[in-house]
XYZ file of C-alpha atoms in Angstrom:
706
model
C 0.000 0.000 0.000
C 1.093 3.568 -0.630
C 1.550 6.251 2.007
C -1.506 6.893 4.100
C -3.029 8.141 7.289
C -1.729 11.682 7.232
C 1.979 10.794 7.125
C 4.032 13.833 6.244
C 5.347 13.755 2.676
C 9.047 13.813 2.047
C 10.755 17.179 2.354
C 10.071 19.317 -0.669
C 7.181 17.161 -1.877
C 4.455 19.564 -0.810
C 6.315 22.599 -2.093
C 6.743 20.898 -5.455
C 2.994 20.389 -5.724
C 2.018 23.822 -4.450
C 3.570 25.836 -7.234
C 0.157 26.665 -8.633
C -0.582 28.690 -5.486
C 2.734 30.529 -5.475
C 1.443 32.774 -8.253
C -1.549 33.578 -6.059
C 0.637 35.405 -3.589
C 1.260 37.869 -6.417
C -2.467 38.497 -6.916
C -3.623 41.835 -5.519
C -6.604 41.669 -3.193
C -8.383 44.359 -5.205
C -8.418 45.600 -8.788
C -5.055 46.081 -10.430
C -2.811 44.888 -13.235
C -1.367 41.413 -13.395
C 0.459 40.050 -16.441
C -1.069 42.728 -18.620
C -4.608 41.605 -17.762
C -7.488 44.052 -17.514
C -8.980 44.194 -14.029
C -12.754 44.205 -13.602
C -14.502 44.369 -10.236
C -17.813 42.569 -9.733
C -20.728 44.986 -9.993
C -18.660 47.877 -11.338
C -18.203 47.145 -15.049
C -18.760 44.654 -17.846
C -16.413 41.808 -18.731
C -15.628 42.568 -22.344
C -12.193 41.340 -23.388
C -10.520 37.958 -23.736
C -7.916 38.905 -21.120
C -10.192 40.223 -18.408
C -9.329 39.436 -14.819
C -12.543 39.715 -12.816
C -12.163 40.407 -9.125
C -14.784 39.725 -6.481
C -16.118 42.937 -4.993
C -14.839 43.874 -1.517
C -18.395 43.437 -0.196
C -18.683 39.899 -1.572
C -15.255 38.863 -0.301
C -15.881 40.333 3.135
C -18.663 37.824 3.833
C -17.219 34.900 1.832
C -16.233 31.635 3.505
C -12.847 31.925 1.775
C -12.187 35.615 1.302
C -8.652 35.919 -0.055
C -5.853 34.118 -1.902
C -3.941 34.032 1.389
C -6.736 32.184 3.229
C -7.109 29.700 0.339
C -3.376 29.111 0.226
C -3.241 28.362 3.951
C -6.188 25.952 3.778
C -4.934 24.293 0.598
C -1.408 23.787 1.951
C -2.843 22.192 5.093
C -5.042 19.868 3.005
C -1.992 18.635 1.068
C 0.535 18.450 3.913
C -1.888 16.927 6.429
C -4.811 15.382 4.504
C -5.776 13.110 7.413
C -6.023 16.019 9.838
C -7.707 18.350 7.371
C -10.440 15.920 6.307
C -10.914 14.420 9.781
C -11.792 17.824 11.201
C -14.438 18.272 8.516
C -15.729 14.687 8.859
C -16.237 15.194 12.589
C -18.923 17.806 11.862
C -21.115 14.917 10.623
C -22.753 12.173 12.664
C -20.853 8.876 12.913
C -22.335 5.942 14.821
C -18.783 4.668 15.200
C -15.585 6.636 14.655
C -12.947 5.600 12.130
C -9.491 4.646 13.339
C -7.631 7.978 13.663
C -4.410 6.339 12.489
C -6.119 5.043 9.334
C -7.989 8.052 7.964
C -6.849 7.306 4.418
C -4.876 4.606 2.673
C -4.195 4.305 -1.023
C -2.243 2.796 -3.847
C -2.610 4.538 -7.203
C 0.414 2.853 -8.783
C -0.493 -0.274 -10.757
C 3.137 -1.385 -10.721
C 2.976 -1.716 -6.936
C -0.154 -3.836 -6.662
C -3.916 -3.471 -7.038
C -5.240 0.080 -7.063
C -7.059 0.755 -3.807
C -8.467 3.859 -2.104
C -9.931 4.006 1.411
C -11.130 6.954 3.495
C -12.513 6.769 7.061
C -12.592 2.974 6.827
C -14.137 1.407 9.920
C -16.246 4.485 10.598
C -19.993 3.810 10.622
C -22.393 6.441 9.284
C -25.384 6.969 7.004
C -25.625 9.707 4.381
C -29.442 9.875 4.540
C -29.327 10.440 8.292
C -26.783 13.223 7.852
C -28.682 14.823 4.966
C -32.143 14.759 6.560
C -32.460 13.681 10.222
C -29.466 15.742 11.358
C -31.036 18.925 9.959
C -34.294 18.237 11.797
C -32.446 17.539 15.041
C -30.658 20.877 14.725
C -34.019 22.671 14.661
C -34.561 22.984 10.910
C -37.434 20.528 10.506
C -39.749 23.272 9.236
C -37.203 24.663 6.773
C -38.010 23.979 3.110
C -35.752 21.171 1.916
C -37.046 21.065 -1.653
C -39.190 23.194 -3.890
C -40.562 21.475 -6.980
C -41.407 23.279 -10.211
C -43.350 21.217 -12.733
C -43.220 21.121 -16.506
C -46.135 23.568 -16.799
C -45.879 27.006 -15.174
C -48.084 26.976 -12.105
C -47.379 23.319 -11.256
C -45.359 23.350 -8.048
C -44.854 21.764 -4.661
C -42.552 21.779 -1.648
C -41.352 19.624 1.216
C -39.924 20.694 4.560
C -37.105 18.615 6.015
C -39.631 16.897 8.324
C -41.955 16.104 5.418
C -39.018 14.872 3.350
C -38.038 12.482 6.143
C -41.601 11.134 6.377
C -41.648 10.425 2.635
C -38.195 8.858 2.654
C -39.070 6.586 5.584
C -42.312 5.393 4.013
C -40.515 4.341 0.840
C -37.633 2.820 2.817
C -40.098 0.728 4.811
C -41.794 -0.433 1.619
C -38.450 -1.416 0.105
C -37.617 -3.438 3.205
C -41.025 -5.136 3.023
C -40.296 -6.465 -0.471
C -36.903 -7.819 0.536
C -34.537 -4.988 -0.335
C -31.661 -4.876 2.133
C -28.120 -3.684 2.624
C -26.019 -4.091 -0.524
C -28.982 -4.803 -2.834
C -29.192 -2.810 -6.067
C -32.238 -0.722 -6.990
C -32.626 0.834 -10.451
C -34.358 4.229 -10.456
C -35.689 5.400 -13.828
C -37.587 8.561 -12.941
C -37.863 12.129 -14.240
C -37.237 15.140 -12.021
C -40.114 14.585 -9.634
C -39.488 14.899 -5.895
C -39.863 11.107 -5.827
C -36.450 10.794 -7.499
C -34.320 12.255 -4.666
C -36.742 10.612 -2.198
C -35.980 7.224 -3.785
C -32.221 7.868 -3.650
C -32.382 8.804 0.024
C -34.643 5.843 0.869
C -32.133 3.421 -0.648
C -29.277 5.088 1.222
C -31.220 4.926 4.499
C -31.418 1.114 4.400
C -27.973 0.540 2.895
C -29.284 -0.402 -0.558
C -27.239 0.670 -3.593
C -29.150 2.932 -5.958
C -28.424 3.168 -9.644
C -30.248 6.096 -11.210
C -30.623 5.824 -14.982
C -31.351 9.064 -16.812
C -34.952 8.883 -18.029
C -33.841 9.731 -21.558
C -31.927 6.513 -22.093
C -33.458 3.959 -24.423
C -34.827 0.551 -23.437
C -31.630 -1.104 -24.717
C -29.407 1.132 -22.578
C -31.620 0.560 -19.538
C -31.552 -3.205 -20.124
C -27.732 -3.148 -20.238
C -27.650 -1.553 -16.811
C -30.246 -3.951 -15.400
C -28.233 -6.933 -16.616
C -25.033 -5.537 -15.129
C -26.249 -4.680 -11.617
C -29.145 -7.204 -11.238
C -31.512 -4.999 -9.211
C -34.150 -6.257 -6.778
C -36.664 -3.895 -8.405
C -37.037 -1.003 -10.821
C -38.665 2.276 -9.745
C -40.243 4.371 -12.506
C -43.333 6.411 -13.366
C -45.879 5.915 -16.108
C -44.939 8.995 -18.155
C -43.505 12.498 -18.097
C -44.049 15.598 -20.182
C -41.023 17.537 -21.363
C -42.386 20.692 -22.885
C -45.307 19.608 -25.051
C -43.934 16.100 -25.617
C -45.079 13.111 -23.557
C -42.524 10.365 -22.914
C -43.918 6.993 -21.869
C -41.305 5.810 -19.398
C -43.208 2.739 -18.248
C -43.301 1.433 -21.849
C -39.522 1.850 -22.044
C -39.096 -0.050 -18.760
C -41.407 -2.827 -19.973
C -39.278 -3.288 -23.092
C -36.051 -3.184 -21.052
C -37.311 -5.838 -18.619
C -38.182 -8.169 -21.500
C -34.727 -7.607 -22.985
C -32.909 -8.149 -19.678
C -34.843 -11.374 -19.092
C -33.570 -12.655 -22.465
C -30.084 -12.007 -21.067
C -30.699 -14.010 -17.910
C -31.722 -11.257 -15.473
C -35.349 -11.289 -14.384
C -36.730 -8.435 -12.267
C -39.976 -9.404 -10.584
C -41.123 -5.985 -9.349
C -41.678 -2.599 -10.990
C -42.789 0.158 -8.585
C -44.549 2.778 -10.707
C -45.401 6.325 -9.654
C -48.580 7.687 -11.224
C -47.602 11.021 -12.765
C -51.119 12.351 -13.298
C -50.043 15.459 -15.167
C -48.583 13.320 -17.976
C -50.775 10.194 -18.192
C -53.869 8.659 -16.658
C -53.544 5.487 -14.636
C -56.071 3.628 -16.796
C -54.048 4.365 -19.953
C -50.893 2.766 -18.526
C -49.923 -0.697 -19.775
C -49.872 -3.044 -16.801
C -48.639 -6.472 -15.701
C -50.544 -7.210 -12.524
C -48.138 -9.868 -11.264
C -45.134 -7.537 -11.530
C -46.264 -3.898 -11.511
C -47.296 -1.957 -8.399
C -48.553 1.633 -8.113
C -46.423 3.723 -5.729
C -49.472 5.608 -4.440
C -51.283 2.343 -3.598
C -48.573 0.856 -1.383
C -45.915 3.322 -0.202
C -48.320 5.686 1.547
C -49.558 2.838 3.785
C -46.182 2.410 5.465
C -45.027 4.126 8.687
C -43.176 7.428 8.451
C -40.452 6.236 10.831
C -37.708 3.922 9.630
C -34.580 2.783 11.444
C -31.271 3.758 9.880
C -28.900 1.091 8.565
C -25.453 2.191 9.735
C -22.902 1.393 7.063
C -19.124 1.398 6.868
C -17.598 4.442 5.215
C -16.335 2.146 2.449
C -19.677 0.376 1.880
C -21.152 1.179 -1.563
C -23.629 4.066 -1.816
C -24.489 4.116 -5.509
C -23.649 2.911 -8.989
C -23.772 5.373 -11.877
C -23.110 4.193 -15.394
C -21.039 6.359 -17.680
C -20.025 5.898 -21.304
C -16.749 4.218 -22.081
C -14.683 4.196 -25.226
C -15.250 0.432 -25.663
C -19.030 0.776 -25.984
C -19.971 -1.014 -22.765
C -21.142 1.401 -20.036
C -18.945 1.576 -16.954
C -20.566 1.160 -13.537
C -18.817 3.845 -11.483
C -19.069 2.864 -7.804
C -19.030 5.470 -5.048
C -18.882 4.618 -1.365
C -20.547 6.290 1.595
C -18.242 8.147 3.988
C -15.661 9.903 1.845
C -18.251 10.821 -0.774
C -20.480 12.333 1.919
C -17.701 14.475 3.366
C -16.379 15.565 -0.024
C -19.669 16.514 -1.716
C -20.818 18.463 1.322
C -17.528 20.360 1.535
C -17.231 21.156 -2.168
C -20.830 22.431 -2.257
C -20.261 24.636 0.777
C -17.102 26.356 -0.444
C -17.505 26.422 -4.247
C -20.869 28.179 -3.966
C -19.990 30.132 -0.804
C -23.169 28.640 0.679
C -25.175 30.589 3.249
C -28.155 29.154 5.230
C -30.496 31.700 3.619
C -29.632 30.633 0.055
C -32.179 29.186 -2.384
C -30.172 26.884 -4.624
C -31.082 25.652 -8.108
C -29.044 23.194 -10.149
C -30.645 22.454 -13.529
C -29.045 18.989 -13.822
C -31.012 15.749 -13.829
C -30.384 13.231 -11.050
C -29.632 10.712 -13.803
C -26.171 12.288 -14.010
C -23.501 12.709 -11.327
C -24.288 16.419 -10.969
C -27.795 15.521 -9.828
C -26.385 13.102 -7.257
C -23.728 15.367 -5.780
C -25.247 18.813 -6.309
C -29.026 18.350 -6.418
C -29.438 15.726 -3.710
C -26.519 14.975 -1.408
C -24.221 18.029 -1.288
C -26.976 20.617 -0.723
C -29.017 18.578 1.782
C -25.904 17.726 3.802
C -25.531 21.496 4.258
C -29.192 21.956 5.208
C -29.852 23.898 2.007
C -33.142 24.643 0.262
C -33.001 23.031 -3.185
C -35.139 23.626 -6.274
C -36.037 20.561 -8.388
C -37.284 21.339 -11.921
C -39.189 18.783 -13.994
C -39.448 20.752 -17.233
C -37.184 22.119 -19.940
C -35.499 25.546 -19.784
C -37.054 26.818 -23.025
C -40.681 25.853 -22.337
C -43.032 27.611 -22.731
C -40.368 30.082 -23.865
C -36.705 30.877 -23.294
C -37.487 33.050 -20.277
C -38.556 30.078 -18.131
C -35.330 29.889 -16.108
C -35.483 33.541 -15.101
C -39.205 33.300 -14.349
C -38.339 30.488 -11.936
C -35.414 32.449 -10.459
C -37.759 35.343 -9.664
C -40.583 33.083 -8.420
C -38.413 31.348 -5.804
C -35.810 34.104 -5.265
C -33.033 31.755 -6.345
C -29.647 32.936 -5.081
C -27.326 30.258 -6.536
C -27.904 29.093 -10.122
C -25.817 26.156 -11.418
C -26.195 25.051 -15.027
C -24.380 23.775 -18.132
C -22.579 25.778 -20.838
C -24.940 24.155 -23.370
C -27.913 25.871 -21.746
C -26.016 29.157 -21.528
C -25.166 29.024 -25.248
C -28.727 28.037 -26.179
C -30.262 30.910 -24.219
C -27.573 33.258 -25.490
C -28.612 32.416 -29.049
C -32.275 33.152 -28.222
C -31.432 36.733 -27.251
C -31.049 38.853 -24.135
C -34.661 40.053 -24.063
C -35.749 36.736 -22.502
C -33.347 37.420 -19.634
C -33.742 41.130 -19.108
C -37.556 41.048 -18.830
C -37.028 39.403 -15.402
C -35.446 41.013 -12.340
C -33.001 38.236 -11.236
C -32.034 40.484 -8.302
C -31.883 37.518 -5.919
C -28.956 35.895 -7.777
C -25.564 36.168 -6.084
C -23.527 33.178 -7.384
C -23.639 31.468 -10.793
C -22.133 28.090 -11.666
C -21.139 26.119 -14.751
C -20.772 22.336 -15.099
C -20.324 19.541 -17.625
C -17.764 20.863 -20.089
C -15.408 23.813 -20.531
C -17.344 27.060 -20.992
C -16.021 29.218 -23.817
C -15.079 32.790 -22.835
C -17.843 34.441 -24.905
C -20.544 32.333 -23.207
C -18.888 32.990 -19.824
C -19.037 36.735 -20.393
C -22.686 36.596 -21.532
C -23.574 34.559 -18.440
C -21.687 37.040 -16.252
C -22.782 40.272 -17.928
C -26.394 39.503 -18.857
C -27.654 36.836 -16.447
C -25.629 38.009 -13.458
C -25.728 41.739 -14.232
C -21.907 41.795 -13.909
C -22.184 41.290 -10.150
C -22.286 37.491 -9.645
C -19.083 35.426 -9.613
C -19.181 32.238 -11.678
C -18.046 28.936 -10.176
C -16.821 27.287 -13.376
C -16.354 23.780 -11.996
C -14.289 20.971 -13.470
C -14.929 17.452 -12.220
C -16.216 14.071 -13.412
C -18.584 11.223 -12.582
C -15.540 9.403 -11.280
C -14.328 12.197 -8.982
C -17.612 12.510 -7.061
C -17.228 16.258 -6.579
C -15.485 19.413 -7.759
C -11.753 19.093 -8.440
C -10.748 22.419 -9.989
C -13.063 25.341 -9.263
C -13.141 28.997 -8.331
C -14.017 29.885 -4.754
C -16.239 32.908 -5.431
C -14.814 35.413 -2.956
C -11.215 34.267 -2.891
C -9.466 35.244 -6.100
C -9.993 36.914 -9.490
C -11.485 34.886 -12.315
C -10.563 34.578 -15.966
C -13.481 33.869 -18.326
C -13.335 30.201 -19.339
C -10.800 29.070 -16.728
C -11.658 26.612 -13.949
C -8.834 28.402 -12.046
C -7.319 26.439 -9.106
C -7.708 23.041 -7.396
C -10.060 22.384 -4.531
C -8.689 21.440 -1.120
C -6.891 18.108 -1.123
C -6.670 17.893 -4.928
C -3.234 17.738 -6.574
C -3.586 18.209 -10.343
C -0.545 17.657 -12.514
C -0.066 18.104 -16.252
C 2.032 15.397 -17.885
C 3.436 14.782 -21.353
C 3.040 11.609 -23.442
C 5.762 9.909 -21.395
C 4.069 10.694 -18.099
C 6.612 13.316 -17.083
C 5.186 16.200 -15.062
C 5.437 19.560 -16.818
C 5.947 22.663 -14.709
C 4.907 26.261 -15.305
C 3.024 27.423 -18.381
C 2.205 24.317 -20.413
C -0.341 22.008 -22.060
C -0.720 18.257 -21.724
C -2.689 15.467 -20.089
C -4.459 16.244 -16.823
C -3.770 13.742 -14.055
C -4.381 13.748 -10.312
C -1.682 12.808 -7.831
C -2.859 11.254 -4.553
C -6.451 10.344 -3.695
C -9.262 12.531 -2.351
C -12.287 11.453 -0.271
C -14.847 11.627 -3.097
C -12.919 9.407 -5.516
C -14.711 6.373 -6.959
C -13.386 3.060 -5.738
C -13.892 0.716 -8.690
C -15.933 -0.089 -11.771
C -18.636 -2.504 -10.670
C -17.585 -6.071 -11.402
C -14.571 -4.982 -13.440
C -11.686 -3.743 -11.308
C -9.272 -4.650 -14.105
C -10.986 -2.163 -16.426
C -10.875 0.420 -13.620
C -7.106 0.054 -13.405
C -6.578 -0.140 -17.167
C -8.691 2.910 -17.998
C -7.695 5.286 -15.217
C -4.387 4.210 -13.685
C -2.333 2.323 -16.304
C -1.899 5.191 -18.795
C 0.335 7.044 -16.288
C 1.453 4.860 -13.382
C 1.060 6.532 -10.009
C -1.618 8.955 -11.208
C -5.359 9.039 -11.821
C -5.681 9.843 -15.541
C -8.700 12.072 -16.183
C -8.885 11.589 -19.955
C -8.914 15.377 -20.342
C -6.412 17.778 -21.809
C -5.429 20.864 -19.824
C -3.397 24.028 -20.196
C -1.901 26.024 -17.343
C -1.145 29.682 -17.979
C 1.671 31.810 -16.583
C -0.492 32.812 -13.608
C -1.166 29.180 -12.657
C -4.786 29.146 -13.881
C -6.073 25.863 -15.366
C -7.891 25.747 -18.710
C -9.614 22.470 -19.625
C -9.378 21.644 -23.331
C -11.714 18.627 -23.585
C -11.454 14.876 -23.949
C -8.311 13.267 -25.319
C -9.830 9.777 -25.585
C -12.642 8.391 -27.718
C -15.411 9.991 -25.686
C -17.502 12.911 -26.945
C -18.894 15.466 -24.511
C -22.344 16.471 -25.820
C -24.160 19.017 -23.660
C -22.167 17.757 -20.691
C -23.114 14.101 -21.366
C -20.195 11.781 -22.081
C -20.922 9.496 -25.010
C -18.491 6.810 -26.148
C -17.766 6.854 -29.871
C -17.770 3.042 -29.861
C -21.284 3.064 -28.398
C -22.624 5.190 -31.269
C -20.643 3.223 -33.865
C -22.034 -0.031 -32.520
C -25.586 1.297 -32.818
C -25.000 2.495 -36.394
C -23.519 -0.780 -37.635
C -26.481 -2.672 -36.172
C -28.502 -1.075 -38.988
C -28.828 -3.683 -41.768
C -27.683 -1.249 -44.455
C -24.615 0.049 -42.606
C -21.381 -1.805 -43.244
C -19.037 0.354 -41.176
C -19.089 3.561 -39.160
C -16.598 5.908 -37.527
C -17.710 8.628 -35.149
C -15.826 11.757 -34.072
C -16.659 14.845 -32.059
C -16.963 18.182 -33.786
C -17.408 21.680 -32.374
C -21.077 22.599 -31.934
C -22.335 26.128 -31.360
C -24.820 25.120 -28.654
C -23.879 21.650 -27.392
C -20.140 22.207 -27.138
C -19.449 19.051 -29.125
C -21.662 17.406 -31.710
C -21.608 13.838 -33.011
C -20.296 13.509 -36.555
C -20.665 10.043 -38.101
C -18.901 8.730 -41.194
C -20.999 5.859 -42.551
C -20.072 3.244 -45.141
C -23.116 1.483 -46.583
C -23.517 -2.105 -47.701
C -22.527 -2.540 -51.374
C -25.254 -1.450 -53.748
C -27.268 0.586 -51.211
C -27.795 4.136 -52.510
C -27.496 7.250 -50.358
C -30.839 8.789 -49.436
C -32.345 11.202 -46.949
C -34.684 8.445 -45.728
C -31.711 6.210 -44.930
C -29.966 9.068 -43.142
C -33.030 9.520 -40.931
C -33.285 5.771 -40.373
C -29.657 5.586 -39.186
C -30.191 8.470 -36.763
C -33.373 6.821 -35.456
C -31.451 3.583 -34.856
C -29.050 5.428 -32.537
C -31.937 7.214 -30.809
C -33.682 3.891 -30.161
C -30.594 2.030 -28.933
C -28.965 4.732 -26.803
C -31.242 7.762 -26.532
C -32.080 10.999 -28.308
C -29.102 12.821 -26.761
C -26.699 10.475 -28.625
C -28.241 11.007 -32.087
C -25.635 12.038 -34.689
C -25.800 15.668 -35.774
C -24.317 14.791 -39.151
C -24.184 11.616 -41.240
C -21.330 11.870 -43.731
C -21.517 9.241 -46.468
C -18.202 7.389 -46.757
C -17.409 5.018 -49.662
C -14.440 4.016 -47.519
C -12.648 5.132 -44.352
C -9.026 6.319 -44.089
C -7.123 3.356 -42.654
C -3.522 2.388 -42.116
C -2.244 -0.730 -43.790
C -2.871 -2.578 -40.551
C -6.551 -1.579 -40.695
C -6.596 1.144 -38.012
C -9.007 3.991 -38.764
C -7.173 7.330 -38.776
C -9.606 9.367 -36.699
C -7.254 12.328 -36.739
C -8.010 12.735 -40.460
C -11.742 12.277 -39.916
C -11.725 14.997 -37.247
C -10.031 17.413 -39.654
C -12.547 16.638 -42.425
C -15.455 17.023 -40.013
C -14.095 20.388 -38.832
C -13.358 21.444 -42.443
C -9.715 21.955 -41.510
C -8.588 20.560 -44.824
C -5.264 22.397 -44.807
C -4.326 20.475 -41.627
C -4.814 16.912 -42.883
C -1.086 16.179 -42.689
C 0.617 13.307 -44.455
C -1.896 10.843 -45.918
C 0.601 8.841 -47.936
C 0.789 6.093 -45.305
C -2.899 5.239 -45.727
C -3.821 1.978 -47.373
C -5.898 4.005 -49.883
C -5.016 7.722 -49.841
C -7.728 8.386 -52.442
C -10.395 7.808 -49.784
C -9.619 11.227 -48.303
C -10.473 13.051 -51.543
C -13.706 11.061 -51.833
C -14.716 12.044 -48.303
C -13.961 15.717 -48.944
C -16.042 15.609 -52.133
C -18.982 14.153 -50.191
C -18.754 16.699 -47.342
C -21.897 18.568 -48.313
C -23.972 15.617 -49.511
C-alpha cells in the first residue's frame, strides 16, 4: 500500500505540488494589473475582453467563507501536507455511529506497478448519508425549513417539502423497500424524471444501505436493459410517463421493453414500482402487468413514516452510476458512503460560498452525477433549500429559467454551458424582462465554458455582479476538483482556475513526465481525495486499465489541460474516444455499434466536432452495404437507430456518407483525419501517404456537403 493516514510527505514534496498557489501570492486583493490583464470588479463594469481578470467585490469577499488568496493558500497547503487532519476535522462535523481509526484516515495505492489500485477513506467508521442529509437537519431545529421546492413542466405546477416532510416520505418508501426484501447491498434501479420522488428514492435506498443506480430517463430501453443486466436490481422504480415541454414520454413502456430484454439475457426483475404522474398520463391508460407492476401511491403511503437507519461502513457502496466508455460497454462507477459524503458536502459549501439563507437551483437531472452530488446529497448535507425542476429551460419560452429564479428568489444558479449558449442564441430580451435580483452566485458544469458564453452569463444573467463557479470534475471524482471559490481570487473567463482542497492536479506529457509552469498536456491527479470512486462494478481490471495504467502513479482524467503563466487551469476537452455532448459523455464506440447494427450500414466511424450550442456534436462517417444508394430516408433511419438504442441525446448531428474510411495498412481507422474533415480543416490533414488508400480522403472531402 502507498503512504496513508496523514503521514508527512518527504521534504520538498508539498512545495513541489504547491507551485500553482505561489502565483496567487502575487495576486492583488483588489483591482489592479497582473500580467497585462485588464482588471474588472464585480458589480462595477462589464467583462468585455478575452484577457479580463474579474475580481470579487470587496463586499462579496468580506462575507465569503474563503475571502482571499492568502486564506485559500493556507487551507490548501494544510489539506496537502496533512490530509488526514484536514479531512478528519471536517468529517467530525457529521454524525458517525462509530468513529474511524484515527491512524487510518486514508490509505491508497494509485500505482499499478505496486499492486492493485485501492483507495480508502474513514474505513471502519460507521455512518449513514441519509441520516446526515435529513435527520441531522431536523435535530438541529430545521425541521420546518423547506428542503425542496418542486417546479413542474407547466408554469403553475409546483410543490414543496420541509425537512420533516421529506423524512416522512423517505421513511415510508424505505419501509416499503424493506417489506419487499430490499436490504443492505442490494441494487435498486431508479428510472424517474425530475419529480421529488427521485431524490426521495435515492435517500430511501441510502437509508437502508441499498445501492441505488439512477438511470437518466432519456436513455433507451436497450441502454436501460444493459444496466439492469449488469447490476441485477431487486426492483425497478419508474413512473408511467412524463411531459417535457409539449412532448409526452412513456417511461413505463420503455421499462417494460427493457425488462423483456434483460430477461432474455438471464436477469429477471420481478417488481416494478410505478409512480402515477397524473399530469402526464392517466392510470387507466398505462400498460400493466398485474403480477409484476405496483402503483407507488397504492402501497408506499400505507407504510409508517419512521424507519430505522442502517449504519454502514464508510467504504460500503452508496451508488452505482453508469457512464459511457470508449469500448461501448457502459462503466458502472461505484461510489462509497463516507468519503463521498464528506467531499460533496464540503465542495458544495465552499464552491458556492453557501449561506443558510440561500435558495439553490441546479438544472441537472439526477440521472447524471451532478444531480447526485449537487441536487441531492451536497446541498441537503448542508441543510440547504433546493429547487427541483421537472421541465425544460425553453418551455413555454426561453425566459422560463429567469421566471423560476424570480418566483423562488433563487440565489445560486448552477447550469451547463450548453444551456447558456442556447439561451444566449435566443437573445437577451428573454433574460432582461425578469429582475433576477436575488442571484448572487452562478455556476457552470459539464464541459469547458467558452469565454464568450462565460461573459454573456456574467454580464447579462448576473448583471456583472455574480461570480461564476466554473467547476471541473467528473462522474468518477464525485465532486469538484478544480473550481473557483467565489470570494477568494480573481477569475478569468473560461478558466476553472485552481484546485479544490486536497486535490493535486498535474499536467504530464506523453511519457508521463510532469510539466511545470506554463504548459499544455494530459491532466492527471496525484494522490487520492475522499470523493474518488473506488472501482468499476464487477470490473476492477478495467478500472485500473482505464484510469491508472496510462500514467502509473496517477489518476488519468482523460482530459487535456493548459496552465497559464499565472497558474490558472484551462480544460481543453477529452483526449480519448469519448464525446462530450451538452455535458453528457458518449463513447464513440457506443454510437458506432448502434449504427452498424442497422442492416444497411457496413461500417461507421464517429468523431466529435465543435457545436455552437452543445459544445461538441456527433459527426458520423458511414459506409453502406454494397449497392445501397445514399438517401435522406436512410440518413433519418440511421439516426433513429441510434436514438432507439442509446437515446435521443446520442443522435448524430451529421451523417457523412463514406465510400471508404481512411485506414492504415494494418486496418486502423485514422480518426485524426476524420476529425479534420469534419471540422473542415482541410489544410491540416497532414501526411496521408501512409494510408492503405489515400484516395479515400479526396472522396470524403467531395462528399462533405452531400
